[in-house]
Tab-separated table of C-alpha atoms in Angstrom:
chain	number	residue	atom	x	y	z
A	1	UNK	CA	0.000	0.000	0.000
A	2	UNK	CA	1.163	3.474	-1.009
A	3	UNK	CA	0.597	6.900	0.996
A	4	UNK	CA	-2.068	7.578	-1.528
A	5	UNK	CA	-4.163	4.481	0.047
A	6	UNK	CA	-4.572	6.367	3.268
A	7	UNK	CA	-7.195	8.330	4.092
A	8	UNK	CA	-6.579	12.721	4.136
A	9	UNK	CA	-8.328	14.466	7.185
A	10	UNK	CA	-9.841	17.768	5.893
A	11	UNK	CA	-10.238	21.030	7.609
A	12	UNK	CA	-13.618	20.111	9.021
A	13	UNK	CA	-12.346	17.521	10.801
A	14	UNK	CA	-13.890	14.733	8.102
A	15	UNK	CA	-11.172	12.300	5.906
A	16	UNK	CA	-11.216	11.943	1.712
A	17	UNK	CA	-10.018	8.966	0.274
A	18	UNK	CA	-11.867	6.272	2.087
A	19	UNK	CA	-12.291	2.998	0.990
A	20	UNK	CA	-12.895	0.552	3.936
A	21	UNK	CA	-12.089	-2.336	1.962
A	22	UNK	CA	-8.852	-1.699	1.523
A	23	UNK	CA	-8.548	-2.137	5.414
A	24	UNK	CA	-9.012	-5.661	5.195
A	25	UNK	CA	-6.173	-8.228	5.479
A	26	UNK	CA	-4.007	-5.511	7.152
A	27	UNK	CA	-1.380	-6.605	9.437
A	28	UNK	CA	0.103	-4.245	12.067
A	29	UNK	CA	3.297	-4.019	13.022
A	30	UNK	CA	4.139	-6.615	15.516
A	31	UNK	CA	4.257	-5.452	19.240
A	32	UNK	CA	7.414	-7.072	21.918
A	33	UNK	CA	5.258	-7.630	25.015
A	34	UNK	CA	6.951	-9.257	28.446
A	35	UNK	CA	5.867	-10.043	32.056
A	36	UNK	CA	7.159	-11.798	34.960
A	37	UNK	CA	5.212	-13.709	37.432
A	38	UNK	CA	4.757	-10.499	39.839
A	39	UNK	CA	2.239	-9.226	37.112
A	40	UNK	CA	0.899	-13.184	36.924
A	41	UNK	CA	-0.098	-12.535	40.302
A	42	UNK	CA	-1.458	-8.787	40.356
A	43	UNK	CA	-4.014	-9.838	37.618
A	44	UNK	CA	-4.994	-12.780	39.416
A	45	UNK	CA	-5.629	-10.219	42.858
A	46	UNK	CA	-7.144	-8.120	40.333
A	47	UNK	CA	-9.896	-9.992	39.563
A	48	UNK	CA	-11.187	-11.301	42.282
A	49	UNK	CA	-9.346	-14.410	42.150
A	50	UNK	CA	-10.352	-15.876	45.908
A	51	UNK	CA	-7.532	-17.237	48.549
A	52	UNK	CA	-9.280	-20.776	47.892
A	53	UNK	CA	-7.502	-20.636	44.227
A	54	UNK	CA	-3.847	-20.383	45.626
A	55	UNK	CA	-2.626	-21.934	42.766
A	56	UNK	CA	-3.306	-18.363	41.080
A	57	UNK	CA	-1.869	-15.970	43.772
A	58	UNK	CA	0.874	-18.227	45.216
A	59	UNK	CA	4.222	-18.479	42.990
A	60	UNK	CA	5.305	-21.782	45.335
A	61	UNK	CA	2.336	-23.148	45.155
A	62	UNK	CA	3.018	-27.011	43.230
A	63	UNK	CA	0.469	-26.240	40.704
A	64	UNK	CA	0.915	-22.227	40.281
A	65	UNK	CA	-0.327	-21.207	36.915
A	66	UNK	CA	-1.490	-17.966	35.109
A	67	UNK	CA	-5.218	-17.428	34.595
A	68	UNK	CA	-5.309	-18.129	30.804
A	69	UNK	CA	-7.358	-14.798	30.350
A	70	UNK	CA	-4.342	-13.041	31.546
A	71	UNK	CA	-2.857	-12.498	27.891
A	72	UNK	CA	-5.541	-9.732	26.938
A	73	UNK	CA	-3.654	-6.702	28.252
A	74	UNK	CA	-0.444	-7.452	27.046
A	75	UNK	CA	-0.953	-5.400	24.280
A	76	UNK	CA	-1.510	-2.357	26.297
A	77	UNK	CA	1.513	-3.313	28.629
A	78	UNK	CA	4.309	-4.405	26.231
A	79	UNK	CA	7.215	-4.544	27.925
A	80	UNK	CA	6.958	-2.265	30.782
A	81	UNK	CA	7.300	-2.624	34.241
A	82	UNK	CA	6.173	0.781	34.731
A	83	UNK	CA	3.130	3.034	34.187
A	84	UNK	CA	3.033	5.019	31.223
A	85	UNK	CA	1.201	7.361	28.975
A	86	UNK	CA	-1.944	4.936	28.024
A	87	UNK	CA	-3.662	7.607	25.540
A	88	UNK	CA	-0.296	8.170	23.447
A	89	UNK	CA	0.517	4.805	23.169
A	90	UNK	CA	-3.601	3.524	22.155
A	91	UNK	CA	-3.541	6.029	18.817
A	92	UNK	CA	-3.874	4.106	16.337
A	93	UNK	CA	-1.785	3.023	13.470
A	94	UNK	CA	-2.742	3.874	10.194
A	95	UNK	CA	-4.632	1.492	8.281
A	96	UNK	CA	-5.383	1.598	4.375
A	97	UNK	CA	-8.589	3.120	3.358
A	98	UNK	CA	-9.798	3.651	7.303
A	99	UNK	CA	-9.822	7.014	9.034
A	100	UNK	CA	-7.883	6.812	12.411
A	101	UNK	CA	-9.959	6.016	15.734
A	102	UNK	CA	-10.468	9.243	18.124
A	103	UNK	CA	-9.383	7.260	21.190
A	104	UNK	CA	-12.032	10.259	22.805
A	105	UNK	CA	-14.744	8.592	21.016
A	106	UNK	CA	-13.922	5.209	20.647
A	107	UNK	CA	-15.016	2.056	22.654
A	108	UNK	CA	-14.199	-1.332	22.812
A	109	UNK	CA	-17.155	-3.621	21.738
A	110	UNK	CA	-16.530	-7.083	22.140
A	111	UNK	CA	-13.423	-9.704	22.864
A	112	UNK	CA	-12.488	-12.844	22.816
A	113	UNK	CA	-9.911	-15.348	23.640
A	114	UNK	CA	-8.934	-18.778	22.459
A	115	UNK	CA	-5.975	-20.550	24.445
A	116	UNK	CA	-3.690	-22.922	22.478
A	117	UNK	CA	-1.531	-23.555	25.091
A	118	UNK	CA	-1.001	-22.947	28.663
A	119	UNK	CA	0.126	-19.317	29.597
A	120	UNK	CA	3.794	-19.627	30.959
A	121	UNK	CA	4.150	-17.648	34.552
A	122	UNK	CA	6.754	-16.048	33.106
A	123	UNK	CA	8.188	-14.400	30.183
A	124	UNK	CA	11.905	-14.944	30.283
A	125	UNK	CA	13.364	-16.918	27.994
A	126	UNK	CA	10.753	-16.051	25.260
A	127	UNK	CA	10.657	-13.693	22.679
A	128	UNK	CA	6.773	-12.894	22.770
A	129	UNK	CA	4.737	-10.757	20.535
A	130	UNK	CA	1.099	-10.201	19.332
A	131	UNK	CA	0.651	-10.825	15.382
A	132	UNK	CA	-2.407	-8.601	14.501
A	133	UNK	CA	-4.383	-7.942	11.739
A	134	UNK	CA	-7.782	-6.734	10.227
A	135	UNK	CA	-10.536	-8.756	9.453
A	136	UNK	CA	-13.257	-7.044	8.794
A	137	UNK	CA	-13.827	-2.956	8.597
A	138	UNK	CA	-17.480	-1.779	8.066
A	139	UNK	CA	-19.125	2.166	8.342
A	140	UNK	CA	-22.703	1.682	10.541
A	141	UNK	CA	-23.293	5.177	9.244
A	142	UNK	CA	-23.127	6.402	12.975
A	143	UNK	CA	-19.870	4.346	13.623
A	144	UNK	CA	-17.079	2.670	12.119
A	145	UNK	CA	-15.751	-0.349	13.067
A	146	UNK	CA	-12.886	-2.717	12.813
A	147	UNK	CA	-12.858	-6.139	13.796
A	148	UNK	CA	-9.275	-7.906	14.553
A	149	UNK	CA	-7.469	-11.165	15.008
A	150	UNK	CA	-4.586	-11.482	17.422
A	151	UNK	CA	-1.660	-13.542	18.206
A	152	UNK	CA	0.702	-14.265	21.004
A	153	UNK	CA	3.424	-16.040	19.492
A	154	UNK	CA	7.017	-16.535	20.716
A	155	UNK	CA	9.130	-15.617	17.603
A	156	UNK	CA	11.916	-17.921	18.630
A	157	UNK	CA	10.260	-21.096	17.766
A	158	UNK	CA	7.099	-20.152	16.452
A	159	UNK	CA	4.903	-21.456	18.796
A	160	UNK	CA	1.042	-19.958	19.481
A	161	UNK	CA	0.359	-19.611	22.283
A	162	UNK	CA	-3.831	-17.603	22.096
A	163	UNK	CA	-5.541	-16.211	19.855
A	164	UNK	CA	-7.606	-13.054	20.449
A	165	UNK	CA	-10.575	-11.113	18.638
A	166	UNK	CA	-11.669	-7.597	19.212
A	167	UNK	CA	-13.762	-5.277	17.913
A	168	UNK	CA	-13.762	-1.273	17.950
A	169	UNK	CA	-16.382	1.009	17.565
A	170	UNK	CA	-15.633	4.700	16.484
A	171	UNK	CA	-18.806	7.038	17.511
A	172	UNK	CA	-19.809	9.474	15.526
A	173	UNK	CA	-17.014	8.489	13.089
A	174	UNK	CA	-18.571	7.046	10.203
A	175	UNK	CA	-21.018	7.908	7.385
A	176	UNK	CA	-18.903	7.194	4.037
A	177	UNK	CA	-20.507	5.121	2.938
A	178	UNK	CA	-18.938	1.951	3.074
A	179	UNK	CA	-19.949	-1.851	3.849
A	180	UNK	CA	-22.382	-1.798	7.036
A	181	UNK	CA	-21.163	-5.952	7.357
A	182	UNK	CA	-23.193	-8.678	9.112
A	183	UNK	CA	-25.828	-7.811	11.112
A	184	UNK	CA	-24.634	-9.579	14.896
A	185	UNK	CA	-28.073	-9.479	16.839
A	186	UNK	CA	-27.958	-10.080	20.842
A	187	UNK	CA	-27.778	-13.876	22.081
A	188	UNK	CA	-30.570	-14.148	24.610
A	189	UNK	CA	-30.141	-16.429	27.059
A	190	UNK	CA	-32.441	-19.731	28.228
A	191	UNK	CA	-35.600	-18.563	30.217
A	192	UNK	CA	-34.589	-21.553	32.801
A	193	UNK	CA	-32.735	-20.986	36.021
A	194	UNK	CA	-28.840	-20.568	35.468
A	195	UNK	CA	-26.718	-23.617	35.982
A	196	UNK	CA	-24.330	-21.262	37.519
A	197	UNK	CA	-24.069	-17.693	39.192
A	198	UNK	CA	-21.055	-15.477	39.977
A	199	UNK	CA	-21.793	-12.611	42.318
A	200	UNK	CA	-18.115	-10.313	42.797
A	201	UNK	CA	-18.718	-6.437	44.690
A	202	UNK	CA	-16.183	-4.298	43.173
A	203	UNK	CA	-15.403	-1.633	45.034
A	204	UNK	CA	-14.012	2.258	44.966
A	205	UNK	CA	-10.742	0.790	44.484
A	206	UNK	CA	-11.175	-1.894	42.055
A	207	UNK	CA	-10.685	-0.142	39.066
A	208	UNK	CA	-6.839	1.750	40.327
A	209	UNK	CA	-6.038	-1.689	40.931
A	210	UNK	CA	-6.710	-3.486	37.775
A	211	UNK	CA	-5.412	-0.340	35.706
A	212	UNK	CA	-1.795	-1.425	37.434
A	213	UNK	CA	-2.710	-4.762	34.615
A	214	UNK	CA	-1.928	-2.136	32.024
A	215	UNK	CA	-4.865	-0.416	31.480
A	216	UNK	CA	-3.659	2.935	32.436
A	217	UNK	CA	-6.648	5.217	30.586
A	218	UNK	CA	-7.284	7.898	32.669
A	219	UNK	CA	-10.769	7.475	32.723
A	220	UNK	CA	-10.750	4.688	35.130
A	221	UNK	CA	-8.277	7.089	37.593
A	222	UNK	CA	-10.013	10.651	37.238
A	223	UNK	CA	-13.524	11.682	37.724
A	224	UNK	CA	-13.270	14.676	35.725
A	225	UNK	CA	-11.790	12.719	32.963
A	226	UNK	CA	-14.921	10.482	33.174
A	227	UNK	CA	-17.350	13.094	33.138
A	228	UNK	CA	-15.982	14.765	29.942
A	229	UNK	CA	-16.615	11.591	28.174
A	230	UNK	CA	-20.278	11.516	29.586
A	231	UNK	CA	-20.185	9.159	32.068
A	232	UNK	CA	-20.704	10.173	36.149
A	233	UNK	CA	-17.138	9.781	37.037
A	234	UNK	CA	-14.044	7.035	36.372
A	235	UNK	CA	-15.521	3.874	35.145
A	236	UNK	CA	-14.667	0.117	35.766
A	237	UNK	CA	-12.190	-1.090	32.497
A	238	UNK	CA	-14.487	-3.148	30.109
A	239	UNK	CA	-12.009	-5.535	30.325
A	240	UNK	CA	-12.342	-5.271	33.902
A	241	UNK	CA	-15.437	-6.678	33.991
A	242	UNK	CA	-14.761	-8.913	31.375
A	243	UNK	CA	-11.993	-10.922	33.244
A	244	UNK	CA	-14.063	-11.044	36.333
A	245	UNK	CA	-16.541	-12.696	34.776
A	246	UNK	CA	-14.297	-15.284	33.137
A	247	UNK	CA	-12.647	-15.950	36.848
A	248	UNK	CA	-16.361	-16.486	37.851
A	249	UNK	CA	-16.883	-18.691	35.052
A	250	UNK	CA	-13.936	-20.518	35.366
A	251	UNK	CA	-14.306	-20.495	39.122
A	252	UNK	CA	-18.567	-21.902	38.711
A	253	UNK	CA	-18.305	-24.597	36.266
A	254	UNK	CA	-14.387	-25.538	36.095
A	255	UNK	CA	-13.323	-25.897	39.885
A	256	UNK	CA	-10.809	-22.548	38.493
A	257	UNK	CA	-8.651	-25.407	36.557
A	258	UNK	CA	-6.478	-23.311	34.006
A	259	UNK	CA	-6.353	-26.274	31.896
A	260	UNK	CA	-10.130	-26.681	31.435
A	261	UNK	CA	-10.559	-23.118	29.942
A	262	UNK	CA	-10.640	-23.306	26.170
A	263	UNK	CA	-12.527	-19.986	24.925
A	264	UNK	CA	-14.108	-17.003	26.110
A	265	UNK	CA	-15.900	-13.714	25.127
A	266	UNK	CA	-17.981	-11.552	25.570
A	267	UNK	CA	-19.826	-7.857	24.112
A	268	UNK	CA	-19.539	-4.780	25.827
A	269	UNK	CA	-23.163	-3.825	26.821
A	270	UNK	CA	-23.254	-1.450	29.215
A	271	UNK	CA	-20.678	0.835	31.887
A	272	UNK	CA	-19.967	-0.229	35.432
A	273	UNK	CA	-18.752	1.965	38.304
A	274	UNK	CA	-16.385	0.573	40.712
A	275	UNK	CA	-18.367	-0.178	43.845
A	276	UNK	CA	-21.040	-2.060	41.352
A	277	UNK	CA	-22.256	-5.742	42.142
A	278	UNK	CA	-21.786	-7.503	39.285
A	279	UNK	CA	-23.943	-11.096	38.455
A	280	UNK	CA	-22.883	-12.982	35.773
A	281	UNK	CA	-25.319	-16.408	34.946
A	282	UNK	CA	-24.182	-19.170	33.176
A	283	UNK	CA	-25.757	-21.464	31.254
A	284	UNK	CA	-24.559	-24.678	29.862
A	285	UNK	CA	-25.866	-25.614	26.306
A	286	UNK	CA	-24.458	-28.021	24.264
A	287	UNK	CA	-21.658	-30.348	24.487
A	288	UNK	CA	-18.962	-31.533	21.955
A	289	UNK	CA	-15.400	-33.455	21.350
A	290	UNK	CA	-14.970	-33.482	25.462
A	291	UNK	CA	-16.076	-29.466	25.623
A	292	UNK	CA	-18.870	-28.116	27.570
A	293	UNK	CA	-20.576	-24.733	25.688
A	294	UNK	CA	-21.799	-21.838	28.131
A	295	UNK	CA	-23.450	-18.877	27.212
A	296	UNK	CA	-23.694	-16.038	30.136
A	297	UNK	CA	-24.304	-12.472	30.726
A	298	UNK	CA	-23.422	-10.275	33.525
A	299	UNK	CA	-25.343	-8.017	35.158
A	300	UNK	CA	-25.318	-4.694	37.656
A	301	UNK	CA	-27.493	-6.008	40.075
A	302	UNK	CA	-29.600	-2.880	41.898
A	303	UNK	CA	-30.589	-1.741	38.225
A	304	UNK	CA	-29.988	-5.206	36.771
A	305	UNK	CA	-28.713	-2.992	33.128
A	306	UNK	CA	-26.698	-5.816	31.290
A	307	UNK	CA	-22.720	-5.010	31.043
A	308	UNK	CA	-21.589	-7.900	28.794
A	309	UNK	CA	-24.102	-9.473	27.027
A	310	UNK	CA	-23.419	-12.550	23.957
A	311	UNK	CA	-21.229	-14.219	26.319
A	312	UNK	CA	-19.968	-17.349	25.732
A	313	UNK	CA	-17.708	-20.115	26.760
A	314	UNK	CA	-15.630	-23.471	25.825
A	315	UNK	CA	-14.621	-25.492	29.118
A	316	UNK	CA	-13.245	-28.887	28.834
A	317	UNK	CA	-15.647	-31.825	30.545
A	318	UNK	CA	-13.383	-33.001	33.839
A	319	UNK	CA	-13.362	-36.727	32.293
A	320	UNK	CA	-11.933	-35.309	29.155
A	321	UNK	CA	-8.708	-37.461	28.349
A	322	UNK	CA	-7.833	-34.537	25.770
């Protein structure tokens, strides 16, 4: 692709030369990511991971493992061991044919998470990165969005170790016209009772401690940064929420085995405050090749508004020689 493939912005803030379709089948440039089993053990803490599951907050413990969700914010935290400036380092790269995202007015919409193989506690020894790369860009009219397929793959021997999706929605940021794409309508869930419930209080603090993950916006630190985007004050990280569902999940219907947890997602429904009680239900569905299938929602409970919604899972049956 040539400069003349990227969008121009004009003086009223609008872009010429879009084509959306030539944002498909981009790859980004590949981003050098690291941990060490200190920030294993945060994330667990930062989930709600309970003293019960030692083997996730305990680095002598026999069995001591990573929660295999743990690989979603390496791509905010790269290779740093300190904080840094989270809205300079989120702007996006250029892509062919797309206008940029305003990270002002830009959300995260859904994500997902396949594990290959186990997470290592550690990264020494590895030369990690995440392989991106677009998969589908379409223009809502009112939004834009770009849906993505990730990687974590050590480069020294070529091994996979997840696979991620996401999908970003840019408000107010499209209207040119181009491919609206498939039409995803909400999962609802059985009308029975759920086979399993999570309940997890956050509380004031919840969100300045999962931000230590990586997640450094400054929306989930600063009221005032909160209200200029709309919202009453800082916000729980989507991803937040997101994790502590899977640890609930996990935790419900997989006695919080790391090596029964095969997939997981979820959308992005609604916002949550720290101090919220969150609910998430669980439902099993169908079964297949030694897997159990889930589907699950969480909810605020007080107002009961749904903050992930299409949420599904893949967790390996107990008797499962695979």
């Amino acid at each position: 692709m040539g400069v003349e493939d990227y969008p121009v912005k004009r003086s009223d803030g609008r872009y010429d030369n879009v084509d959306f379709r030539k944002a498909v089948s981009h790859k980004f440039r590949p981003i050098k990511c690291a941990y060490n089993r200190r920030d294993v053990l945060l994330f667990a803490n930062a989930i709600g991971v309970q003293a019960n599951e030692k083997h996730f907050l305990y680095e002598l413990h026999p069995r001591f493992a990573a929660f295999p969700t743990f690989p979603i914010n390496l791509a905010f935290k790269q290779t740093d061991q300190d904080v840094f400036d989270f809205v300079a380092r989120t702007t996006s790269e250029p892509v062919p044919g797309m206008p940029p995202f305003d990270a002002q007015r830009s959300v995260d919409g859904e994500r997902g998470i396949e594990i290959l193989r186990p997470i290592p506690t550690t990264s020494e020894g590895l030369e990690l990165e995440i392989h991106s790369k677009v998969v589908g860009a379409y223009d809502k009219g009112g939004a834009m969005i770009s849906e993505q397929e990730h990687e974590l793959v050590d480069v020294k021997t070529g091994t996979v170790y997840v696979k991620m999706t996401s999908t970003a929605f840019g408000m107010g940021q499209g209207g040119y016209g181009g491919p609206k794409g498939p039409s995803k309508p909400a999962v609802k869930m059985p009308t029975r009772q759920p086979d399993a419930v999570h309940t997890y209080k956050t509380t004031p603090e919840t969100a300045l401690l999962y931000r230590l993950c990586g997640d450094y916006n400054p929306m989930h630190a600063d009221d005032d940064f909160g209200k200029r985007a709309g919202f009453q004050g800082a916000i729980l990280q989507g991803l937040g929420t997101w994790n502590i569902a899977a640890h609930g999940l996990l935790r419900g219907v997989g006695d919080s085995d790391p090596a029964r947890f095969k997939a997981f997602g979820a959308r992005f429904k609604s916002v949550v405050y720290p101090g919220d009680e969150l609910e998430t239900r669980i439902w099993k569905t169908t079964s297949d090749g030694g897997y159990d299938n889930y589907v699950f929602e969480t909810i605020v409970k007080g107002d009961g508004r749904v903050a992930l919604s299409n949420g599904y899972a893949k967790i390996k049956q107990q008797s499962s020689k695979l």
